[in-house]
Amino acid sequence: MKIRTLGRHVREGVKNLGRNGWMSFASISAVAITLLILGVFFILAMNVNYFAQSVEKQVEIRVFLDVLATKENVQQVEENIKAIPKVASVTFIPKDEGLKQFKESLGEKAYLFEGLEKDNPLPDAFVVKTTQPQDTSAVAAQIKKLEFVNNLNYGEGTVEKLFAVTGAVRNVGIAFIIGLGFTAMFLIANTIKLTIVARRREIEIMKLVGATNWFIRWPFFVEGLLMGIAGALIPTIMLAVGYYYLLDAIHSSFEASQLFKLLPLFPLVNQVALALLAIGAFIGIWGSLVSVRRFLRV
Amino acid sequence: MKIRTLGRHVREGVKNLGRNGWMSFASISAVAITLLILGVFFILAMNVNYFAQSVEKQVEIRVFLDVLATKENVQQVEENIKAIPKVASVTFIPKDEGLKQFKESLGEKAYLFEGLEKDNPLPDAFVVKTTQPQDTSAVAAQIKKLEFVNNLNYGEGTVEKLFAVTGAVRNVGIAFIIGLGFTAMFLIANTIKLTIVARRREIEIMKLVGATNWFIRWPFFVEGLLMGIAGALIPTIMLAVGYYYLLDAIHSSFEASQLFKLLPLFPLVNQVALALLAIGAFIGIWGSLVSVRRFLRV
Amino acid sequence: MIEMFDVWKTYPNGTNALKGVNIKIEKGEFVYVVGPSGAGKSTFIKLMYREEKPTKGQIFLGGFNVSRIKERQIPLVRRSIGVVFQDFKLLPTLTVFENVAFAMEVIEANPKQIKPRVLDVLGLVKLKHKAKMLPSELSGGEQQRVALARALVNNPGIIIADEPTGNLDPETSWEIMKLFEEINQRGTTVVMATHNREIVNTMRKRVVAIEAGTIARDEQRGEYGYED
Amino acid sequence: MIEMFDVWKTYPNGTNALKGVNIKIEKGEFVYVVGPSGAGKSTFIKLMYREEKPTKGQIFLGGFNVSRIKERQIPLVRRSIGVVFQDFKLLPTLTVFENVAFAMEVIEANPKQIKPRVLDVLGLVKLKHKAKMLPSELSGGEQQRVALARALVNNPGIIIADEPTGNLDPETSWEIMKLFEEINQRGTTVVMATHNREIVNTMRKRVVAIEAGTIARDEQRGEYGYED
Ligand SMILES: Nc1ncnc2c1ncn2[C@@H]1O[C@H](COP(=O)(O)OP(=O)(O)OP(=O)(O)O)[C@@H](O)[C@H]1O
Ligand SMILES: Nc1ncnc2c1ncn2[C@@H]1O[C@H](COP(=O)(O)OP(=O)(O)OP(=O)(O)O)[C@@H](O)[C@H]1O
Ligand SMILES: [Mg+2]
Ligand SMILES: [Mg+2]
């Protein structure tokens, strides 16, 4: 193919969008709507994942020390804990601080334990965080073996449940996004096919006039690419603007901003834009080429 | 129109599905895929709502009585509480039972309060449930005013947050379902339009041969209806079978069945079937009629 | 039967296809419409069955004022006319039989009468053996004859044919012309655009010559004219 | 130039369109293909540019064995032929100019030469003034002339025309025929299916008569035949 022919194909692809105006419009809007749905769920899934992560990050191990442990012993324990792989941070909680925190956690019921300060039953403690929340129980088992560690608490049972739930939510989310991605692809390819079937006669005529398969394919390729990109740009812009205003609305209300911690605009919007444009362009091209092929056997 | 002509139109509509075989197939599968997505999210939303409800149902008011209250006083308080509108149930918790429950709620930390049984600091209490979880704080305020009620606890602050979250989740779910419903409608109508645009020449010819608008519309009406119904039946069956196996899988694993409490197969499947068939049939008809209209002006 | 008063037709793209046409065609007449390519013959014909609307002027056909008619009444006009279109206009997904039967279904004819009548007419155009084929499986001339059969099937009072022999060999053309003559003898008005000099000069009828959008000649028992 | 050896064509629906055709057409010949409607003329022609594949037999055209050719080479065969299709086959979304230019773009002609050449050819068929219109805005005869212009534009070595004057008035038909004659005189092979007795009998050339799928007659400087 000569270079100038490539130019002709690009021009022709662009013109065809106009020549089949109504069809192009129908196709592009179908692509846009489909990708909009995909984008919304992509953003939703990313935020659910973010939320699950932030919940998981709250998991910590509370290590209660022997009441008889001396200052040196305590330091020794701290170093021992730090030496365990996958431990991210170790914070010392003196027993007075521990009681305060405990009463805070009881909320209104705290008054029931008013007199406890005089004879604090709590020992000194460490709060340990792991690099990966999922490592918690493994690390806890190792800490338990250390000297001067009397007891520890990381919500055994509850934490495993939590990870089961967040893991399941994540898997369901991924399954949904993949499923949606495929159905979106199917719907887009299907729409493009329908517009091309309506032009089967034209493809046949072109072949009868002596056009090679590639000569026919190229403008459809360009057309499909443009439809895909146009159909992806619309929802990308809508999602970016919509998400911006959503964040804005949430941040402007103190209550809502406490309840819903959402991902910031960037890089989320970039990721969405990339995903949608890639899918749009790919399916636009693929859909046209595959459908054209059916009618090239003339 | 004569009755026998109606028969002709129905026959013709059915035949047209075959005559435009490939197009019908493309249309029906697009309808099916779109409604499948809608159905999946419908089921998801119903289950999320169900989960939110079950969490909300756990909200209860714990009413602590004055330590000095006599048996008669206690009975009096119970009757007074029962007299408050929107109270669903009142359960008496003697102080020993109360301490047991409290220690259970502490889990591993319970050992810190070993000696407490000897000198139980807890008073007798009532657990009050309201008919609507959202009424909790209003009811609580009324109970607080009663005689011999020393204090009460229903997670003030937390409960309001919970309702804000479940409310938000519910609203987002409804918004999603409505949004998805409309986009599904748009996509289906769009696909049907594309198949009909490909037949615009035929519609023009029919008009030139002397057919009235309704004579042309009827077979399209039947065709649209059949496409819509066929396109709705496929996802309905897929969802029913899929959900059945999902429930089965969850019930067969003890862990999963503890974590995920899903709605039973019925009446959920019936609701989904009804919704999808209604949408499919309605949009099938509407999509064809609207698209045909564009080409009737000949 | 058919009357036009100062009829003008300008297409949306600006082409002036007809410029002030006046004509009166009586019931039972047989009229050839002749003229060079692009003169306006098809436009003249399309105005009668309201495929096109005149830009100016009045057209009467049967009892209808075709130029002022209500949308709802257009099908009634079209049913009173049998049209053979220049480009056939067969329904591509229907068989030959179904295409012809369609014209009868449109007027809600008794279903029992449809089958024998359609086969009858297909016999007249010698296509009974192709009844079950699709238009795409026919030769050009065969398609043209199906279009003719469809125009005849309802025994309309007026037959309008746009070059009904353009794709036919002379022998078949003559058979078709004899068919037209026969139908005309039974009282049907026939308006036929044609380029076939042989037919026009042999089977003498009224000749309306259209040139550049105006009626240049209108003769009873006329000739094709335009000798080279 | 074109040779067929025992060529049979049975369509998928069972129609036997050609039954053992043998023919040899030399370079620079002018051949009329005549015969009744449905005889197999279009099929005969479609086999040459490979719109249809023969069921049996060999076809040679230029240097190609058209009946055994590879998929990839079909465009090459078609480019060496200019075809006027019986149903025109114009691209509906392209203007007259673009339709004709398309045939030149296909062979990747120099873009600078396309415009003057297309306007030239449109001039030959007297349609320069309709260059910017869509096929749907043309009369039947005008569409046919666009199809002709497209077939001529690349100066192919062979012109195959399926009833190129079917929708044209006698005068325009004669102009077109003179064009064919001229092109033929310059060495182009012309194969033309036609129903036009006047033309065949006046402009005497080789006549191949096809009847019911076989060559019934093959005469140099022949007549149309089939007197009625
Ligand atoms: N739909 C249309 N839009 C614009 N112009 C048109 C349209 N149809 C026809 N014309 C133009 O109107 C003029 C008359 O066309 P018409 O089809 O009536 O010619 P005709 O006499 O039937 O020719 P032919 O013998 O070639 O069929 C021509 O110049 C043609 O180009
Ligand atoms: N695609 C097809 N499928 C099946 N049968 C066909 C097809 N095309 C043509 N035929 C049949 O083959 C026979 C020859 O057709 P062909 O088109 O070659 O005739 P023709 O000589 O060109 O006739 P005409 O003068 O009417 O154009 C006819 O009986 C026709 O019905
Ligand atoms: Mg015409
Ligand atoms: Mg033919």
PDB file of N, CA, C and O in Angstrom, chain A residues 232-287:
ATOM      1  N   ALA A 232     -15.752   6.441  24.068  1.00  0.00           N
ATOM      2  CA  ALA A 232     -15.083   6.321  25.367  1.00  0.00           C
ATOM      3  C   ALA A 232     -14.841   7.687  25.992  1.00  0.00           C
ATOM      4  O   ALA A 232     -14.862   7.833  27.214  1.00  0.00           O
ATOM      5  N   LEU A 233     -14.641   8.692  25.145  1.00  0.00           N
ATOM      6  CA  LEU A 233     -14.358  10.031  25.682  1.00  0.00           C
ATOM      7  C   LEU A 233     -15.560  10.590  26.436  1.00  0.00           C
ATOM      8  O   LEU A 233     -15.418  11.189  27.498  1.00  0.00           O
ATOM      9  N   ILE A 234     -16.742  10.372  25.868  1.00  0.00           N
ATOM     10  CA  ILE A 234     -17.945  10.926  26.493  1.00  0.00           C
ATOM     11  C   ILE A 234     -18.100  10.438  27.937  1.00  0.00           C
ATOM     12  O   ILE A 234     -18.163  11.247  28.859  1.00  0.00           O
ATOM     13  N   PRO A 235     -18.133   9.103  28.181  1.00  0.00           N
ATOM     14  CA  PRO A 235     -18.284   8.678  29.571  1.00  0.00           C
ATOM     15  C   PRO A 235     -17.087   9.058  30.433  1.00  0.00           C
ATOM     16  O   PRO A 235     -17.252   9.315  31.628  1.00  0.00           O
ATOM     17  N   THR A 236     -15.881   9.110  29.851  1.00  0.00           N
ATOM     18  CA  THR A 236     -14.717   9.492  30.650  1.00  0.00           C
ATOM     19  C   THR A 236     -14.923  10.896  31.207  1.00  0.00           C
ATOM     20  O   THR A 236     -14.744  11.140  32.410  1.00  0.00           O
ATOM     21  N   ILE A 237     -15.331  11.806  30.342  1.00  0.00           N
ATOM     22  CA  ILE A 237     -15.555  13.178  30.788  1.00  0.00           C
ATOM     23  C   ILE A 237     -16.686  13.230  31.810  1.00  0.00           C
ATOM     24  O   ILE A 237     -16.571  13.846  32.868  1.00  0.00           O
ATOM     25  N   MET A 238     -17.775  12.515  31.496  1.00  0.00           N
ATOM     26  CA  MET A 238     -18.901  12.507  32.429  1.00  0.00           C
ATOM     27  C   MET A 238     -18.482  11.982  33.799  1.00  0.00           C
ATOM     28  O   MET A 238     -18.834  12.540  34.840  1.00  0.00           O
ATOM     29  N   LEU A 239     -17.705  10.902  33.806  1.00  0.00           N
ATOM     30  CA  LEU A 239     -17.299  10.311  35.074  1.00  0.00           C
ATOM     31  C   LEU A 239     -16.357  11.238  35.828  1.00  0.00           C
ATOM     32  O   LEU A 239     -16.471  11.391  37.052  1.00  0.00           O
ATOM     33  N   ALA A 240     -15.420  11.847  35.110  1.00  0.00           N
ATOM     34  CA  ALA A 240     -14.462  12.738  35.773  1.00  0.00           C
ATOM     35  C   ALA A 240     -15.213  13.894  36.427  1.00  0.00           C
ATOM     36  O   ALA A 240     -15.026  14.192  37.614  1.00  0.00           O
ATOM     37  N   VAL A 241     -16.092  14.530  35.662  1.00  0.00           N
ATOM     38  CA  VAL A 241     -16.835  15.663  36.202  1.00  0.00           C
ATOM     39  C   VAL A 241     -17.743  15.203  37.336  1.00  0.00           C
ATOM     40  O   VAL A 241     -17.788  15.795  38.415  1.00  0.00           O
ATOM     41  N   GLY A 242     -18.462  14.104  37.108  1.00  0.00           N
ATOM     42  CA  GLY A 242     -19.389  13.586  38.117  1.00  0.00           C
ATOM     43  C   GLY A 242     -18.663  13.244  39.411  1.00  0.00           C
ATOM     44  O   GLY A 242     -19.108  13.604  40.502  1.00  0.00           O
ATOM     45  N   TYR A 243     -17.530  12.574  39.291  1.00  0.00           N
ATOM     46  CA  TYR A 243     -16.796  12.168  40.479  1.00  0.00           C
ATOM     47  C   TYR A 243     -16.242  13.379  41.215  1.00  0.00           C
ATOM     48  O   TYR A 243     -16.239  13.425  42.449  1.00  0.00           O
ATOM     49  N   TYR A 244     -15.813  14.371  40.429  1.00  0.00           N
ATOM     50  CA  TYR A 244     -15.324  15.609  41.048  1.00  0.00           C
ATOM     51  C   TYR A 244     -16.405  16.219  41.923  1.00  0.00           C
ATOM     52  O   TYR A 244     -16.173  16.578  43.072  1.00  0.00           O
ATOM     53  N   TYR A 245     -17.616  16.305  41.383  1.00  0.00           N
ATOM     54  CA  TYR A 245     -18.701  16.917  42.154  1.00  0.00           C
ATOM     55  C   TYR A 245     -19.139  16.043  43.316  1.00  0.00           C
ATOM     56  O   TYR A 245     -19.526  16.548  44.368  1.00  0.00           O
ATOM     57  N   LEU A 246     -19.037  14.743  43.151  1.00  0.00           N
ATOM     58  CA  LEU A 246     -19.364  13.840  44.252  1.00  0.00           C
ATOM     59  C   LEU A 246     -18.408  14.073  45.416  1.00  0.00           C
ATOM     60  O   LEU A 246     -18.828  14.236  46.569  1.00  0.00           O
ATOM     61  N   LEU A 247     -17.105  14.117  45.092  1.00  0.00           N
ATOM     62  CA  LEU A 247     -16.108  14.359  46.139  1.00  0.00           C
ATOM     63  C   LEU A 247     -16.388  15.689  46.817  1.00  0.00           C
ATOM     64  O   LEU A 247     -16.334  15.808  48.037  1.00  0.00           O
ATOM     65  N   ASP A 248     -16.689  16.673  45.984  1.00  0.00           N
ATOM     66  CA  ASP A 248     -16.980  18.003  46.478  1.00  0.00           C
ATOM     67  C   ASP A 248     -18.144  17.981  47.461  1.00  0.00           C
ATOM     68  O   ASP A 248     -18.069  18.514  48.566  1.00  0.00           O
ATOM     69  N   ALA A 249     -19.214  17.313  47.058  1.00  0.00           N
ATOM     70  CA  ALA A 249     -20.420  17.253  47.880  1.00  0.00           C
ATOM     71  C   ALA A 249     -20.113  16.562  49.200  1.00  0.00           C
ATOM     72  O   ALA A 249     -20.562  16.986  50.270  1.00  0.00           O
ATOM     73  N   ILE A 250     -19.319  15.497  49.130  1.00  0.00           N
ATOM     74  CA  ILE A 250     -19.028  14.749  50.348  1.00  0.00           C
ATOM     75  C   ILE A 250     -18.136  15.547  51.274  1.00  0.00           C
ATOM     76  O   ILE A 250     -18.347  15.583  52.493  1.00  0.00           O
ATOM     77  N   HIS A 251     -17.159  16.233  50.700  1.00  0.00           N
ATOM     78  CA  HIS A 251     -16.248  16.995  51.548  1.00  0.00           C
ATOM     79  C   HIS A 251     -16.948  18.187  52.179  1.00  0.00           C
ATOM     80  O   HIS A 251     -16.559  18.642  53.242  1.00  0.00           O
ATOM     81  N   SER A 252     -17.969  18.678  51.527  1.00  0.00           N
ATOM     82  CA  SER A 252     -18.629  19.874  52.071  1.00  0.00           C
ATOM     83  C   SER A 252     -19.542  19.524  53.237  1.00  0.00           C
ATOM     84  O   SER A 252     -19.943  20.391  53.988  1.00  0.00           O
ATOM     85  N   SER A 253     -19.880  18.229  53.384  1.00  0.00           N
ATOM     86  CA  SER A 253     -20.687  17.842  54.549  1.00  0.00           C
ATOM     87  C   SER A 253     -19.804  17.069  55.505  1.00  0.00           C
ATOM     88  O   SER A 253     -19.234  16.039  55.146  1.00  0.00           O
ATOM     89  N   PHE A 254     -19.698  17.542  56.735  1.00  0.00           N
ATOM     90  CA  PHE A 254     -18.800  16.900  57.687  1.00  0.00           C
ATOM     91  C   PHE A 254     -19.205  15.454  57.936  1.00  0.00           C
ATOM     92  O   PHE A 254     -18.397  14.550  57.885  1.00  0.00           O
ATOM     93  N   GLU A 255     -20.502  15.254  58.142  1.00  0.00           N
ATOM     94  CA  GLU A 255     -21.007  13.906  58.408  1.00  0.00           C
ATOM     95  C   GLU A 255     -20.613  12.936  57.305  1.00  0.00           C
ATOM     96  O   GLU A 255     -20.054  11.882  57.556  1.00  0.00           O
ATOM     97  N   ALA A 256     -20.962  13.321  56.060  1.00  0.00           N
ATOM     98  CA  ALA A 256     -20.707  12.439  54.931  1.00  0.00           C
ATOM     99  C   ALA A 256     -19.221  12.149  54.791  1.00  0.00           C
ATOM    100  O   ALA A 256     -18.813  11.014  54.526  1.00  0.00           O
ATOM    101  N   SER A 257     -18.390  13.182  55.049  1.00  0.00           N
ATOM    102  CA  SER A 257     -16.963  12.972  54.854  1.00  0.00           C
ATOM    103  C   SER A 257     -16.400  12.044  55.933  1.00  0.00           C
ATOM    104  O   SER A 257     -15.365  11.419  55.727  1.00  0.00           O
ATOM    105  N   GLN A 258     -17.093  11.940  57.053  1.00  0.00           N
ATOM    106  CA  GLN A 258     -16.675  10.988  58.068  1.00  0.00           C
ATOM    107  C   GLN A 258     -17.038   9.570  57.630  1.00  0.00           C
ATOM    108  O   GLN A 258     -16.292   8.630  57.839  1.00  0.00           O
ATOM    109  N   LEU A 259     -18.238   9.444  57.045  1.00  0.00           N
ATOM    110  CA  LEU A 259     -18.744   8.114  56.698  1.00  0.00           C
ATOM    111  C   LEU A 259     -18.083   7.557  55.452  1.00  0.00           C
ATOM    112  O   LEU A 259     -17.723   6.394  55.390  1.00  0.00           O
ATOM    113  N   PHE A 260     -17.978   8.398  54.403  1.00  0.00           N
ATOM    114  CA  PHE A 260     -17.495   7.890  53.121  1.00  0.00           C
ATOM    115  C   PHE A 260     -16.123   8.440  52.817  1.00  0.00           C
ATOM    116  O   PHE A 260     -15.969   9.612  52.490  1.00  0.00           O
ATOM    117  N   LYS A 261     -15.150   7.589  52.948  1.00  0.00           N
ATOM    118  CA  LYS A 261     -13.802   7.995  52.587  1.00  0.00           C
ATOM    119  C   LYS A 261     -13.575   7.488  51.168  1.00  0.00           C
ATOM    120  O   LYS A 261     -13.408   6.297  50.953  1.00  0.00           O
ATOM    121  N   LEU A 262     -13.606   8.403  50.207  1.00  0.00           N
ATOM    122  CA  LEU A 262     -13.457   7.995  48.807  1.00  0.00           C
ATOM    123  C   LEU A 262     -12.041   8.251  48.316  1.00  0.00           C
ATOM    124  O   LEU A 262     -11.326   9.080  48.864  1.00  0.00           O
ATOM    125  N   LEU A 263     -11.685   7.549  47.260  1.00  0.00           N
ATOM    126  CA  LEU A 263     -10.387   7.751  46.624  1.00  0.00           C
ATOM    127  C   LEU A 263     -10.331   9.157  46.049  1.00  0.00           C
ATOM    128  O   LEU A 263     -11.335   9.678  45.578  1.00  0.00           O
ATOM    129  N   PRO A 264      -9.163   9.792  46.072  1.00  0.00           N
ATOM    130  CA  PRO A 264      -9.068  11.125  45.471  1.00  0.00           C
ATOM    131  C   PRO A 264      -9.242  11.062  43.948  1.00  0.00           C
ATOM    132  O   PRO A 264      -9.155   9.989  43.349  1.00  0.00           O
ATOM    133  N   LEU A 265      -9.511  12.221  43.321  1.00  0.00           N
ATOM    134  CA  LEU A 265      -9.798  12.299  41.892  1.00  0.00           C
ATOM    135  C   LEU A 265      -8.671  11.663  41.067  1.00  0.00           C
ATOM    136  O   LEU A 265      -8.921  10.893  40.140  1.00  0.00           O
ATOM    137  N   PHE A 266      -7.424  12.043  41.432  1.00  0.00           N
ATOM    138  CA  PHE A 266      -6.296  11.460  40.721  1.00  0.00           C
ATOM    139  C   PHE A 266      -5.604  10.460  41.612  1.00  0.00           C
ATOM    140  O   PHE A 266      -5.541  10.679  42.820  1.00  0.00           O
ATOM    141  N   PRO A 267      -5.091   9.367  41.147  1.00  0.00           N
ATOM    142  CA  PRO A 267      -5.016   8.955  39.735  1.00  0.00           C
ATOM    143  C   PRO A 267      -6.238   8.178  39.256  1.00  0.00           C
ATOM    144  O   PRO A 267      -6.222   7.646  38.164  1.00  0.00           O
ATOM    145  N   LEU A 268      -7.308   8.112  40.085  1.00  0.00           N
ATOM    146  CA  LEU A 268      -8.443   7.266  39.719  1.00  0.00           C
ATOM    147  C   LEU A 268      -8.974   7.604  38.324  1.00  0.00           C
ATOM    148  O   LEU A 268      -9.193   6.728  37.483  1.00  0.00           O
ATOM    149  N   VAL A 269      -9.157   8.923  38.086  1.00  0.00           N
ATOM    150  CA  VAL A 269      -9.730   9.336  36.803  1.00  0.00           C
ATOM    151  C   VAL A 269      -8.827   8.926  35.642  1.00  0.00           C
ATOM    152  O   VAL A 269      -9.303   8.497  34.589  1.00  0.00           O
ATOM    153  N   ASN A 270      -7.519   9.029  35.871  1.00  0.00           N
ATOM    154  CA  ASN A 270      -6.603   8.621  34.813  1.00  0.00           C
ATOM    155  C   ASN A 270      -6.752   7.136  34.490  1.00  0.00           C
ATOM    156  O   ASN A 270      -6.750   6.735  33.327  1.00  0.00           O
ATOM    157  N   GLN A 271      -6.880   6.344  35.579  1.00  0.00           N
ATOM    158  CA  GLN A 271      -7.020   4.904  35.361  1.00  0.00           C
ATOM    159  C   GLN A 271      -8.299   4.609  34.576  1.00  0.00           C
ATOM    160  O   GLN A 271      -8.303   3.812  33.637  1.00  0.00           O
ATOM    161  N   VAL A 272      -9.385   5.262  34.997  1.00  0.00           N
ATOM    162  CA  VAL A 272     -10.661   5.032  34.308  1.00  0.00           C
ATOM    163  C   VAL A 272     -10.535   5.436  32.843  1.00  0.00           C
ATOM    164  O   VAL A 272     -10.941   4.694  31.934  1.00  0.00           O
ATOM    165  N   ALA A 273      -9.976   6.617  32.600  1.00  0.00           N
ATOM    166  CA  ALA A 273      -9.848   7.106  31.229  1.00  0.00           C
ATOM    167  C   ALA A 273      -9.063   6.111  30.387  1.00  0.00           C
ATOM    168  O   ALA A 273      -9.468   5.757  29.273  1.00  0.00           O
ATOM    169  N   LEU A 274      -7.959   5.632  30.974  1.00  0.00           N
ATOM    170  CA  LEU A 274      -7.116   4.694  30.240  1.00  0.00           C
ATOM    171  C   LEU A 274      -7.888   3.421  29.910  1.00  0.00           C
ATOM    172  O   LEU A 274      -7.885   2.946  28.770  1.00  0.00           O
ATOM    173  N   ALA A 275      -8.577   2.883  30.932  1.00  0.00           N
ATOM    174  CA  ALA A 275      -9.304   1.626  30.734  1.00  0.00           C
ATOM    175  C   ALA A 275     -10.379   1.804  29.669  1.00  0.00           C
ATOM    176  O   ALA A 275     -10.494   1.003  28.742  1.00  0.00           O
ATOM    177  N   LEU A 276     -11.183   2.859  29.783  1.00  0.00           N
ATOM    178  CA  LEU A 276     -12.291   3.045  28.852  1.00  0.00           C
ATOM    179  C   LEU A 276     -11.781   3.286  27.436  1.00  0.00           C
ATOM    180  O   LEU A 276     -12.290   2.705  26.471  1.00  0.00           O
ATOM    181  N   LEU A 277     -10.779   4.145  27.297  1.00  0.00           N
ATOM    182  CA  LEU A 277     -10.262   4.428  25.956  1.00  0.00           C
ATOM    183  C   LEU A 277      -9.673   3.171  25.325  1.00  0.00           C
ATOM    184  O   LEU A 277      -9.887   2.892  24.149  1.00  0.00           O
ATOM    185  N   ALA A 278      -8.952   2.409  26.144  1.00  0.00           N
ATOM    186  CA  ALA A 278      -8.352   1.190  25.602  1.00  0.00           C
ATOM    187  C   ALA A 278      -9.449   0.240  25.124  1.00  0.00           C
ATOM    188  O   ALA A 278      -9.395  -0.279  24.001  1.00  0.00           O
ATOM    189  N   ILE A 279     -10.459   0.041  25.967  1.00  0.00           N
ATOM    190  CA  ILE A 279     -11.542  -0.871  25.576  1.00  0.00           C
ATOM    191  C   ILE A 279     -12.271  -0.324  24.354  1.00  0.00           C
ATOM    192  O   ILE A 279     -12.525  -1.042  23.390  1.00  0.00           O
ATOM    193  N   GLY A 280     -12.616   0.964  24.398  1.00  0.00           N
ATOM    194  CA  GLY A 280     -13.345   1.563  23.278  1.00  0.00           C
ATOM    195  C   GLY A 280     -12.594   1.408  21.972  1.00  0.00           C
ATOM    196  O   GLY A 280     -13.132   0.926  20.977  1.00  0.00           O
ATOM    197  N   ALA A 281     -11.323   1.789  21.990  1.00  0.00           N
ATOM    198  CA  ALA A 281     -10.542   1.736  20.756  1.00  0.00           C
ATOM    199  C   ALA A 281     -10.395   0.296  20.283  1.00  0.00           C
ATOM    200  O   ALA A 281     -10.615  -0.017  19.109  1.00  0.00           O
ATOM    201  N   PHE A 282     -10.078  -0.581  21.213  1.00  0.00           N
ATOM    202  CA  PHE A 282      -9.844  -1.974  20.846  1.00  0.00           C
ATOM    203  C   PHE A 282     -11.105  -2.600  20.255  1.00  0.00           C
ATOM    204  O   PHE A 282     -11.076  -3.194  19.174  1.00  0.00           O
ATOM    205  N   ILE A 283     -12.231  -2.439  20.966  1.00  0.00           N
ATOM    206  CA  ILE A 283     -13.451  -3.081  20.486  1.00  0.00           C
ATOM    207  C   ILE A 283     -13.964  -2.394  19.234  1.00  0.00           C
ATOM    208  O   ILE A 283     -14.540  -3.023  18.350  1.00  0.00           O
ATOM    209  N   GLY A 284     -13.768  -1.083  19.158  1.00  0.00           N
ATOM    210  CA  GLY A 284     -14.174  -0.381  17.945  1.00  0.00           C
ATOM    211  C   GLY A 284     -13.498  -0.984  16.726  1.00  0.00           C
ATOM    212  O   GLY A 284     -14.148  -1.322  15.735  1.00  0.00           O
ATOM    213  N   ILE A 285     -12.193  -1.149  16.822  1.00  0.00           N
ATOM    214  CA  ILE A 285     -11.446  -1.712  15.704  1.00  0.00           C
ATOM    215  C   ILE A 285     -11.823  -3.166  15.483  1.00  0.00           C
ATOM    216  O   ILE A 285     -12.170  -3.590  14.382  1.00  0.00           O
ATOM    217  N   TRP A 286     -11.797  -3.913  16.547  1.00  0.00           N
ATOM    218  CA  TRP A 286     -12.036  -5.345  16.454  1.00  0.00           C
ATOM    219  C   TRP A 286     -13.438  -5.608  15.904  1.00  0.00           C
ATOM    220  O   TRP A 286     -13.620  -6.413  14.997  1.00  0.00           O
ATOM    221  N   GLY A 287     -14.416  -4.888  16.481  1.00  0.00           N
ATOM    222  CA  GLY A 287     -15.802  -5.077  16.042  1.00  0.00           C
ATOM    223  C   GLY A 287     -15.965  -4.802  14.565  1.00  0.00           C
ATOM    224  O   GLY A 287     -16.596  -5.585  13.847  1.00  0.00           O
TER     225      GLY A 287
END
